[in-house]
Amino acid sequence: LTYTYNGATGGNGTATSSYTTGGSAITLPTPTKTGYTFAGWYAESNFTTLVSGSQSPTADATIYAKWTANTYTLTYTYNGATGGNGTATSSYTTGGTAITLPTPTKTGYTFAGWYAESGFTTSVTGAQTPTADATIYAKWSAINYTLTYNENGATSGAVPTDATNYNIGNSAVIAGNTGSLARTGYSFAGWALLADGSGTVYQSGQALTWGSASQTLYAKWTANTYTISYNTNGAA
């Protein structure tokens, strides 16, 4: 018996087996092939007649290994993605079209790629042709945002500075008027996210919770009120 393994990657060390009439029957090899399931031996290259069990041939013959392509599933763990996360799994059948990995998004973060482990050790890149079911994990890098103070029309003094990088969900502690900002005719009244002073006004020591953008705090000015007094200076 001559074996045609048709691309087997294992169990294919025996090229032929011999049988002598009246002797021990031939036990057929069980080969393996990466990405495929062995579907048996056949008497023809077009896989018409299955050859199974121990063999006691009565003539020389060639038999052919048949393979069935395996299908594998990639499962995506998006780790909080807020967009591009509509595909839960992708399937690949050996010899078919490779899987193109999704590119998800997450508010306040940059996508840092897919990884084979939840601890992000082995990067998974490019089109995928898996040879086993697997789960891959999205890694995210928080975007750094800044806090800037704007003097908003002050005529003297200096704004506070904040060199901290803030990520989404962080909180900044609001500075006071540490640079003695002043504006002629006005009193300093805190800090606002809008230049016109509308909306929430923040005072020294309060917390500003971070979203997904850098923030500017504008000095809020309250117009002073002045009184004119008239002296009659002895008028009768």
C-alpha positions as YAML, in Angstrom:
chain: A
units: angstrom
residues:
- id: 1
  name: LEU
  ca: [0.00, 0.00, 0.00]
- id: 2
  name: THR
  ca: [1.34, 3.42, -0.94]
- id: 3
  name: TYR
  ca: [0.12, 6.45, 0.99]
- id: 4
  name: THR
  ca: [-0.59, 9.83, -0.58]
- id: 5
  name: TYR
  ca: [-0.81, 12.16, 2.41]
- id: 6
  name: ASN
  ca: [-1.98, 15.26, 0.52]
- id: 7
  name: GLY
  ca: [-0.06, 17.78, 2.58]
- id: 8
  name: ALA
  ca: [-0.14, 16.12, 5.99]
- id: 9
  name: THR
  ca: [2.07, 17.85, 8.56]
- id: 10
  name: GLY
  ca: [2.29, 14.99, 11.03]
- id: 11
  name: GLY
  ca: [1.88, 11.21, 11.22]
- id: 12
  name: ASN
  ca: [3.17, 10.91, 7.67]
- id: 13
  name: GLY
  ca: [6.42, 9.11, 8.25]
- id: 14
  name: THR
  ca: [5.33, 5.86, 6.61]
- id: 15
  name: ALA
  ca: [5.47, 6.03, 2.81]
- id: 16
  name: THR
  ca: [4.34, 2.44, 2.17]
- id: 17
  name: SER
  ca: [3.17, -0.64, 4.01]
- id: 18
  name: SER
  ca: [3.51, -4.24, 2.85]
- id: 19
  name: TYR
  ca: [1.18, -7.17, 3.38]
- id: 20
  name: THR
  ca: [2.02, -10.82, 2.83]
- id: 21
  name: THR
  ca: [-0.92, -13.12, 2.29]
- id: 22
  name: GLY
  ca: [-1.70, -14.90, 5.55]
- id: 23
  name: GLY
  ca: [0.33, -12.44, 7.54]
- id: 24
  name: SER
  ca: [-0.63, -9.51, 9.81]
- id: 25
  name: ALA
  ca: [-3.08, -7.02, 8.36]
- id: 26
  name: ILE
  ca: [-1.93, -3.44, 7.79]
- id: 27
  name: THR
  ca: [-2.99, -0.82, 10.32]
- id: 28
  name: LEU
  ca: [-3.42, 2.41, 8.39]
- id: 29
  name: PRO
  ca: [-1.62, 5.56, 9.61]
- id: 30
  name: THR
  ca: [-3.62, 8.43, 11.14]
- id: 31
  name: PRO
  ca: [-1.95, 11.56, 9.82]
- id: 32
  name: THR
  ca: [-2.54, 15.16, 10.88]
- id: 33
  name: LYS
  ca: [-2.56, 18.45, 8.99]
- id: 34
  name: THR
  ca: [-2.47, 21.89, 10.58]
- id: 35
  name: GLY
  ca: [-5.83, 23.58, 10.18]
- id: 36
  name: TYR
  ca: [-7.60, 20.45, 8.93]
- id: 37
  name: THR
  ca: [-9.39, 17.38, 10.25]
- id: 38
  name: PHE
  ca: [-8.44, 13.97, 8.84]
- id: 39
  name: ALA
  ca: [-11.47, 12.63, 6.96]
- id: 40
  name: GLY
  ca: [-10.12, 9.16, 6.16]
- id: 41
  name: TRP
  ca: [-8.32, 7.20, 3.46]
- id: 42
  name: TYR
  ca: [-9.81, 6.76, 0.01]
- id: 43
  name: ALA
  ca: [-9.09, 4.43, -2.87]
- id: 44
  name: GLU
  ca: [-9.24, 7.25, -5.43]
- id: 45
  name: SER
  ca: [-7.77, 10.76, -5.57]
- id: 46
  name: ASN
  ca: [-11.32, 12.13, -5.96]
- id: 47
  name: PHE
  ca: [-12.32, 10.45, -2.69]
- id: 48
  name: THR
  ca: [-15.06, 8.10, -3.85]
- id: 49
  name: THR
  ca: [-14.42, 4.84, -1.97]
- id: 50
  name: LEU
  ca: [-13.57, 4.98, 1.72]
- id: 51
  name: VAL
  ca: [-10.81, 2.65, 2.88]
- id: 52
  name: SER
  ca: [-11.13, 1.88, 6.59]
- id: 53
  name: GLY
  ca: [-10.05, -0.66, 9.16]
- id: 54
  name: SER
  ca: [-7.14, -3.11, 8.95]
- id: 55
  name: GLN
  ca: [-6.14, -3.90, 5.38]
- id: 56
  name: SER
  ca: [-5.26, -7.22, 3.75]
- id: 57
  name: PRO
  ca: [-4.84, -6.13, 0.14]
- id: 58
  name: THR
  ca: [-4.83, -8.58, -2.77]
- id: 59
  name: ALA
  ca: [-3.01, -6.18, -5.10]
- id: 60
  name: ASP
  ca: [-0.69, -3.22, -4.92]
- id: 61
  name: ALA
  ca: [-2.66, -0.02, -4.38]
- id: 62
  name: THR
  ca: [-2.34, 3.67, -3.59]
- id: 63
  name: ILE
  ca: [-4.68, 5.30, -1.10]
- id: 64
  name: TYR
  ca: [-5.33, 9.01, -0.57]
- id: 65
  name: ALA
  ca: [-5.76, 11.06, 2.58]
- id: 66
  name: LYS
  ca: [-8.82, 13.32, 2.61]
- id: 67
  name: TRP
  ca: [-8.90, 16.53, 4.67]
- id: 68
  name: THR
  ca: [-11.72, 18.74, 5.88]
- id: 69
  name: ALA
  ca: [-10.85, 22.39, 6.49]
- id: 70
  name: ASN
  ca: [-11.40, 23.51, 10.08]
- id: 71
  name: THR
  ca: [-13.25, 26.69, 11.04]
- id: 72
  name: TYR
  ca: [-11.90, 28.75, 13.93]
- id: 73
  name: THR
  ca: [-13.45, 31.63, 15.83]
- id: 74
  name: LEU
  ca: [-11.83, 34.83, 17.05]
- id: 75
  name: THR
  ca: [-13.67, 36.46, 19.95]
- id: 76
  name: TYR
  ca: [-13.13, 40.16, 20.62]
- id: 77
  name: THR
  ca: [-12.91, 41.63, 24.12]
- id: 78
  name: TYR
  ca: [-13.28, 45.38, 23.54]
- id: 79
  name: ASN
  ca: [-12.53, 46.52, 27.10]
- id: 80
  name: GLY
  ca: [-14.99, 49.40, 27.18]
- id: 81
  name: ALA
  ca: [-14.86, 50.53, 23.53]
- id: 82
  name: THR
  ca: [-17.52, 53.13, 22.69]
- id: 83
  name: GLY
  ca: [-17.42, 52.68, 18.91]
- id: 84
  name: GLY
  ca: [-16.38, 50.18, 16.24]
- id: 85
  name: ASN
  ca: [-17.33, 47.33, 18.57]
- id: 86
  name: GLY
  ca: [-20.27, 45.85, 16.70]
- id: 87
  name: THR
  ca: [-18.51, 42.60, 15.75]
- id: 88
  name: ALA
  ca: [-18.45, 40.11, 18.62]
- id: 89
  name: THR
  ca: [-16.67, 37.28, 16.76]
- id: 90
  name: SER
  ca: [-15.11, 36.48, 13.39]
- id: 91
  name: SER
  ca: [-14.70, 33.06, 11.79]
- id: 92
  name: TYR
  ca: [-11.91, 31.75, 9.59]
- id: 93
  name: THR
  ca: [-11.95, 28.54, 7.60]
- id: 94
  name: THR
  ca: [-8.53, 27.15, 6.71]
- id: 95
  name: GLY
  ca: [-7.64, 28.16, 3.17]
- id: 96
  name: GLY
  ca: [-10.30, 30.88, 3.12]
- id: 97
  name: THR
  ca: [-10.19, 34.66, 3.44]
- id: 98
  name: ALA
  ca: [-8.13, 35.97, 6.35]
- id: 99
  name: ILE
  ca: [-9.85, 37.96, 9.10]
- id: 100
  name: THR
  ca: [-9.45, 41.74, 9.09]
- id: 101
  name: LEU
  ca: [-9.48, 42.86, 12.73]
- id: 102
  name: PRO
  ca: [-11.86, 45.63, 13.84]
- id: 103
  name: THR
  ca: [-10.49, 49.07, 14.76]
- id: 104
  name: PRO
  ca: [-12.58, 50.17, 17.76]
- id: 105
  name: THR
  ca: [-12.68, 53.57, 19.45]
- id: 106
  name: LYS
  ca: [-13.08, 54.66, 23.06]
- id: 107
  name: THR
  ca: [-13.87, 58.16, 24.23]
- id: 108
  name: GLY
  ca: [-10.82, 59.69, 25.89]
- id: 109
  name: TYR
  ca: [-8.46, 56.94, 24.75]
- id: 110
  name: THR
  ca: [-6.27, 55.96, 21.82]
- id: 111
  name: PHE
  ca: [-6.56, 52.40, 20.52]
- id: 112
  name: ALA
  ca: [-3.22, 50.68, 21.23]
- id: 113
  name: GLY
  ca: [-3.91, 47.44, 19.37]
- id: 114
  name: TRP
  ca: [-5.11, 43.88, 19.90]
- id: 115
  name: TYR
  ca: [-3.34, 41.47, 22.23]
- id: 116
  name: ALA
  ca: [-3.47, 37.73, 22.75]
- id: 117
  name: GLU
  ca: [-3.68, 38.05, 26.55]
- id: 118
  name: SER
  ca: [-5.68, 40.23, 28.92]
- id: 119
  name: GLY
  ca: [-2.34, 41.37, 30.34]
- id: 120
  name: PHE
  ca: [-1.31, 42.71, 26.90]
- id: 121
  name: THR
  ca: [1.90, 40.74, 26.36]
- id: 122
  name: THR
  ca: [1.68, 39.51, 22.76]
- id: 123
  name: SER
  ca: [0.56, 41.94, 20.06]
- id: 124
  name: VAL
  ca: [-1.85, 40.61, 17.42]
- id: 125
  name: THR
  ca: [-1.53, 42.54, 14.14]
- id: 126
  name: GLY
  ca: [-2.46, 42.22, 10.50]
- id: 127
  name: ALA
  ca: [-4.90, 39.86, 8.80]
- id: 128
  name: GLN
  ca: [-5.47, 36.74, 10.88]
- id: 129
  name: THR
  ca: [-5.55, 33.06, 9.82]
- id: 130
  name: PRO
  ca: [-5.94, 31.35, 13.21]
- id: 131
  name: THR
  ca: [-5.29, 27.67, 13.73]
- id: 132
  name: ALA
  ca: [-7.34, 27.48, 16.94]
- id: 133
  name: ASP
  ca: [-10.20, 29.32, 18.58]
- id: 134
  name: ALA
  ca: [-8.91, 32.37, 20.43]
- id: 135
  name: THR
  ca: [-9.93, 35.51, 22.32]
- id: 136
  name: ILE
  ca: [-8.07, 38.76, 21.75]
- id: 137
  name: TYR
  ca: [-8.12, 41.89, 23.88]
- id: 138
  name: ALA
  ca: [-8.23, 45.58, 22.98]
- id: 139
  name: LYS
  ca: [-5.62, 47.75, 24.68]
- id: 140
  name: TRP
  ca: [-6.22, 51.45, 25.32]
- id: 141
  name: SER
  ca: [-3.92, 54.36, 26.11]
- id: 142
  name: ALA
  ca: [-5.51, 57.26, 27.96]
- id: 143
  name: ILE
  ca: [-5.19, 60.60, 26.16]
- id: 144
  name: ASN
  ca: [-3.50, 63.35, 28.15]
- id: 145
  name: TYR
  ca: [-5.41, 66.61, 28.48]
- id: 146
  name: THR
  ca: [-4.34, 69.93, 29.95]
- id: 147
  name: LEU
  ca: [-5.86, 72.63, 32.15]
- id: 148
  name: THR
  ca: [-5.19, 76.25, 31.18]
- id: 149
  name: TYR
  ca: [-6.17, 79.38, 33.10]
- id: 150
  name: ASN
  ca: [-7.07, 82.48, 31.08]
- id: 151
  name: GLU
  ca: [-6.83, 86.01, 32.53]
- id: 152
  name: ASN
  ca: [-9.87, 87.06, 30.49]
- id: 153
  name: GLY
  ca: [-9.23, 90.80, 30.39]
- id: 154
  name: ALA
  ca: [-7.23, 91.28, 33.58]
- id: 155
  name: THR
  ca: [-5.20, 94.46, 33.67]
- id: 156
  name: SER
  ca: [-2.55, 93.16, 36.05]
- id: 157
  name: GLY
  ca: [-1.34, 90.03, 37.77]
- id: 158
  name: ALA
  ca: [-0.73, 86.54, 36.39]
- id: 159
  name: VAL
  ca: [-2.78, 83.39, 35.90]
- id: 160
  name: PRO
  ca: [-2.00, 80.15, 37.76]
- id: 161
  name: THR
  ca: [-0.25, 77.40, 35.80]
- id: 162
  name: ASP
  ca: [-1.01, 73.67, 35.88]
- id: 163
  name: ALA
  ca: [1.51, 71.28, 34.30]
- id: 164
  name: THR
  ca: [-0.49, 68.14, 35.14]
- id: 165
  name: ASN
  ca: [-1.67, 65.80, 32.40]
- id: 166
  name: TYR
  ca: [-5.28, 64.79, 33.04]
- id: 167
  name: ASN
  ca: [-7.08, 61.72, 31.69]
- id: 168
  name: ILE
  ca: [-10.79, 61.23, 31.24]
- id: 169
  name: GLY
  ca: [-12.44, 60.71, 34.63]
- id: 170
  name: ASN
  ca: [-9.66, 62.46, 36.56]
- id: 171
  name: SER
  ca: [-10.35, 65.54, 38.67]
- id: 172
  name: ALA
  ca: [-8.34, 68.74, 38.88]
- id: 173
  name: VAL
  ca: [-8.25, 70.86, 42.05]
- id: 174
  name: ILE
  ca: [-9.05, 74.44, 41.09]
- id: 175
  name: ALA
  ca: [-6.43, 77.01, 41.91]
- id: 176
  name: GLY
  ca: [-7.19, 80.32, 43.58]
- id: 177
  name: ASN
  ca: [-6.17, 83.72, 42.29]
- id: 178
  name: THR
  ca: [-2.57, 82.96, 43.17]
- id: 179
  name: GLY
  ca: [-1.12, 85.51, 40.77]
- id: 180
  name: SER
  ca: [-3.16, 88.42, 42.12]
- id: 181
  name: LEU
  ca: [-5.07, 88.97, 38.90]
- id: 182
  name: ALA
  ca: [-6.91, 92.28, 38.84]
- id: 183
  name: ARG
  ca: [-9.07, 94.17, 36.40]
- id: 184
  name: THR
  ca: [-9.83, 97.81, 36.72]
- id: 185
  name: GLY
  ca: [-13.44, 98.31, 37.73]
- id: 186
  name: TYR
  ca: [-14.07, 94.64, 38.47]
- id: 187
  name: SER
  ca: [-13.66, 92.09, 41.26]
- id: 188
  name: PHE
  ca: [-12.37, 88.57, 40.75]
- id: 189
  name: ALA
  ca: [-15.26, 86.10, 41.24]
- id: 190
  name: GLY
  ca: [-13.74, 82.71, 40.45]
- id: 191
  name: TRP
  ca: [-13.24, 80.67, 37.30]
- id: 192
  name: ALA
  ca: [-15.70, 79.66, 34.58]
- id: 193
  name: LEU
  ca: [-15.50, 77.32, 31.58]
- id: 194
  name: LEU
  ca: [-17.04, 80.00, 29.36]
- id: 195
  name: ALA
  ca: [-15.37, 83.32, 28.67]
- id: 196
  name: ASP
  ca: [-18.59, 85.23, 29.34]
- id: 197
  name: GLY
  ca: [-18.65, 83.83, 32.88]
- id: 198
  name: SER
  ca: [-21.92, 81.91, 32.42]
- id: 199
  name: GLY
  ca: [-22.46, 78.37, 33.63]
- id: 200
  name: THR
  ca: [-20.79, 76.79, 36.63]
- id: 201
  name: VAL
  ca: [-18.32, 79.00, 38.47]
- id: 202
  name: TYR
  ca: [-15.46, 77.22, 40.24]
- id: 203
  name: GLN
  ca: [-13.75, 78.47, 43.37]
- id: 204
  name: SER
  ca: [-10.37, 77.61, 44.82]
- id: 205
  name: GLY
  ca: [-10.19, 74.00, 46.06]
- id: 206
  name: GLN
  ca: [-13.19, 72.73, 44.14]
- id: 207
  name: ALA
  ca: [-12.88, 69.75, 41.76]
- id: 208
  name: LEU
  ca: [-13.21, 69.87, 37.99]
- id: 209
  name: THR
  ca: [-13.93, 66.39, 36.60]
- id: 210
  name: TRP
  ca: [-12.34, 65.60, 33.28]
- id: 211
  name: GLY
  ca: [-14.11, 64.74, 30.05]
- id: 212
  name: SER
  ca: [-12.46, 64.01, 26.70]
- id: 213
  name: ALA
  ca: [-10.87, 67.37, 25.92]
- id: 214
  name: SER
  ca: [-8.43, 69.87, 27.33]
- id: 215
  name: GLN
  ca: [-10.06, 72.57, 29.48]
- id: 216
  name: THR
  ca: [-9.65, 76.31, 29.78]
- id: 217
  name: LEU
  ca: [-10.86, 78.18, 32.85]
- id: 218
  name: TYR
  ca: [-11.58, 81.87, 32.40]
- id: 219
  name: ALA
  ca: [-11.33, 84.42, 35.15]
- id: 220
  name: LYS
  ca: [-14.81, 85.61, 36.02]
- id: 221
  name: TRP
  ca: [-15.14, 89.31, 36.70]
- id: 222
  name: THR
  ca: [-17.97, 91.02, 38.55]
- id: 223
  name: ALA
  ca: [-18.39, 94.70, 37.79]
- id: 224
  name: ASN
  ca: [-17.89, 96.92, 40.82]
- id: 225
  name: THR
  ca: [-20.61, 99.32, 41.93]
- id: 226
  name: TYR
  ca: [-19.53, 102.82, 42.96]
- id: 227
  name: THR
  ca: [-21.52, 105.49, 44.78]
- id: 228
  name: ILE
  ca: [-21.43, 109.23, 44.06]
- id: 229
  name: SER
  ca: [-22.23, 111.37, 47.07]
- id: 230
  name: TYR
  ca: [-23.10, 115.06, 46.75]
- id: 231
  name: ASN
  ca: [-22.06, 117.60, 49.44]
- id: 232
  name: THR
  ca: [-24.09, 120.82, 49.53]
- id: 233
  name: ASN
  ca: [-21.11, 122.57, 51.10]
- id: 234
  name: GLY
  ca: [-23.18, 125.02, 53.19]
- id: 235
  name: ALA
  ca: [-26.03, 125.59, 50.76]
- id: 236
  name: ALA
  ca: [-29.15, 126.96, 52.41]
...
